[in-house]
Amino acid sequence: IGLFHSINQPSILMSSTESLFLQAEAAQRGWIEGNPETLYREAIRSSFQYFKTDLNGLEEYLIQENVNYDGTKCYLLFKIK
């Protein structure tokens, strides 16, 4: 399932947003190097940009209890799935 901006938009195999969420999970599990929180936040920013959401609301969105990254493994993996 994918979301497109127009009927003749080229298909997407994997969005950059999905890739960043997967990288955040892999970093959290220790499978790759990287900062899981940074990757998680970049994934959300990427989603905002793709859906043309005003980035002025990004920080407010990220601090919500159900969105904010708290550094625990289970918490991040729960949010990503």
PDB file of C-alpha atoms in Angstrom:
ATOM      1  CA  ILE A   1       0.000   0.000   0.000  1.00  0.00           C
ATOM      2  CA  GLY A   2       1.360   3.416  -0.889  1.00  0.00           C
ATOM      3  CA  LEU A   3       0.177   6.979  -1.019  1.00  0.00           C
ATOM      4  CA  PHE A   4       0.766   8.967  -4.168  1.00  0.00           C
ATOM      5  CA  HIS A   5       0.530  12.635  -5.041  1.00  0.00           C
ATOM      6  CA  SER A   6      -0.913  12.024  -8.523  1.00  0.00           C
ATOM      7  CA  ILE A   7      -2.184   9.207 -10.726  1.00  0.00           C
ATOM      8  CA  ASN A   8       0.861   9.329 -12.988  1.00  0.00           C
ATOM      9  CA  GLN A   9       3.480   9.538 -10.238  1.00  0.00           C
ATOM     10  CA  PRO A  10       6.129   6.832 -10.578  1.00  0.00           C
ATOM     11  CA  SER A  11       5.606   4.010  -8.117  1.00  0.00           C
ATOM     12  CA  ILE A  12       7.617   3.877  -4.920  1.00  0.00           C
ATOM     13  CA  LEU A  13       9.344   0.692  -3.841  1.00  0.00           C
ATOM     14  CA  MET A  14      10.226   2.091  -0.418  1.00  0.00           C
ATOM     15  CA  SER A  15       9.863   5.652   0.744  1.00  0.00           C
ATOM     16  CA  SER A  16      12.687   7.512   2.456  1.00  0.00           C
ATOM     17  CA  THR A  17      10.393   7.758   5.484  1.00  0.00           C
ATOM     18  CA  GLU A  18      10.032   3.985   5.714  1.00  0.00           C
ATOM     19  CA  SER A  19      13.775   3.547   5.223  1.00  0.00           C
ATOM     20  CA  LEU A  20      14.511   5.970   8.076  1.00  0.00           C
ATOM     21  CA  PHE A  21      12.085   4.178  10.424  1.00  0.00           C
ATOM     22  CA  LEU A  22      13.752   0.864   9.567  1.00  0.00           C
ATOM     23  CA  GLN A  23      17.180   2.391  10.191  1.00  0.00           C
ATOM     24  CA  ALA A  24      15.978   3.743  13.554  1.00  0.00           C
ATOM     25  CA  GLU A  25      14.823   0.284  14.552  1.00  0.00           C
ATOM     26  CA  ALA A  26      18.072  -1.329  13.353  1.00  0.00           C
ATOM     27  CA  ALA A  27      20.150   1.226  15.273  1.00  0.00           C
ATOM     28  CA  GLN A  28      18.026   0.683  18.389  1.00  0.00           C
ATOM     29  CA  ARG A  29      18.656  -3.059  18.147  1.00  0.00           C
ATOM     30  CA  GLY A  30      22.389  -2.490  17.634  1.00  0.00           C
ATOM     31  CA  TRP A  31      22.380  -3.919  14.110  1.00  0.00           C
ATOM     32  CA  ILE A  32      23.782  -0.740  12.553  1.00  0.00           C
ATOM     33  CA  GLU A  33      25.665   2.300  13.780  1.00  0.00           C
ATOM     34  CA  GLY A  34      23.625   5.425  14.251  1.00  0.00           C
ATOM     35  CA  ASN A  35      21.534   7.332  16.731  1.00  0.00           C
ATOM     36  CA  PRO A  36      18.049   5.782  16.927  1.00  0.00           C
ATOM     37  CA  GLU A  37      16.427   8.978  18.194  1.00  0.00           C
ATOM     38  CA  THR A  38      17.926  11.064  15.398  1.00  0.00           C
ATOM     39  CA  LEU A  39      16.819   8.552  12.769  1.00  0.00           C
ATOM     40  CA  TYR A  40      13.334   8.341  14.310  1.00  0.00           C
ATOM     41  CA  ARG A  41      12.979  12.133  14.288  1.00  0.00           C
ATOM     42  CA  GLU A  42      14.309  12.314  10.707  1.00  0.00           C
ATOM     43  CA  ALA A  43      11.713   9.720   9.670  1.00  0.00           C
ATOM     44  CA  ILE A  44       8.909  11.805  11.118  1.00  0.00           C
ATOM     45  CA  ARG A  45      10.301  14.964   9.462  1.00  0.00           C
ATOM     46  CA  SER A  46      10.463  13.077   6.159  1.00  0.00           C
ATOM     47  CA  SER A  47       6.824  12.066   6.562  1.00  0.00           C
ATOM     48  CA  PHE A  48       5.820  15.672   7.255  1.00  0.00           C
ATOM     49  CA  GLN A  49       7.648  16.768   4.107  1.00  0.00           C
ATOM     50  CA  TYR A  50       6.158  14.041   1.925  1.00  0.00           C
ATOM     51  CA  PHE A  51       2.627  14.870   3.002  1.00  0.00           C
ATOM     52  CA  LYS A  52       3.344  18.606   2.694  1.00  0.00           C
ATOM     53  CA  THR A  53       2.599  19.183   6.377  1.00  0.00           C
ATOM     54  CA  ASP A  54       3.717  22.511   7.817  1.00  0.00           C
ATOM     55  CA  LEU A  55       7.109  21.911   9.464  1.00  0.00           C
ATOM     56  CA  ASN A  56       6.376  24.682  11.956  1.00  0.00           C
ATOM     57  CA  GLY A  57       4.319  22.113  13.871  1.00  0.00           C
ATOM     58  CA  LEU A  58       7.002  19.412  13.829  1.00  0.00           C
ATOM     59  CA  GLU A  59       8.579  20.104  17.225  1.00  0.00           C
ATOM     60  CA  GLU A  60       5.174  20.353  18.888  1.00  0.00           C
ATOM     61  CA  TYR A  61       4.221  17.051  17.269  1.00  0.00           C
ATOM     62  CA  LEU A  62       7.466  15.365  18.390  1.00  0.00           C
ATOM     63  CA  ILE A  63       6.993  16.244  22.069  1.00  0.00           C
ATOM     64  CA  GLN A  64       3.604  14.551  22.346  1.00  0.00           C
ATOM     65  CA  GLU A  65       3.625  11.679  24.834  1.00  0.00           C
ATOM     66  CA  ASN A  66       2.604   9.131  22.183  1.00  0.00           C
ATOM     67  CA  VAL A  67       5.302  10.317  19.759  1.00  0.00           C
ATOM     68  CA  ASN A  68       8.268  11.501  21.842  1.00  0.00           C
ATOM     69  CA  TYR A  69      11.280   9.188  21.856  1.00  0.00           C
ATOM     70  CA  ASP A  70      12.192   8.306  25.449  1.00  0.00           C
ATOM     71  CA  GLY A  71      15.275   6.195  24.767  1.00  0.00           C
ATOM     72  CA  THR A  72      13.952   2.781  25.716  1.00  0.00           C
ATOM     73  CA  LYS A  73      14.181  -0.068  23.272  1.00  0.00           C
ATOM     74  CA  CYS A  74      10.637  -1.396  23.625  1.00  0.00           C
ATOM     75  CA  TYR A  75       9.142   2.066  23.490  1.00  0.00           C
ATOM     76  CA  LEU A  76      10.773   2.970  20.162  1.00  0.00           C
ATOM     77  CA  LEU A  77      10.043  -0.378  18.569  1.00  0.00           C
ATOM     78  CA  PHE A  78       6.400  -0.124  19.658  1.00  0.00           C
ATOM     79  CA  LYS A  79       6.072   3.338  18.067  1.00  0.00           C
ATOM     80  CA  ILE A  80       7.739   2.333  14.805  1.00  0.00           C
ATOM     81  CA  LYS A  81       5.482  -0.681  14.275  1.00  0.00           C
TER      82      LYS A  81
END
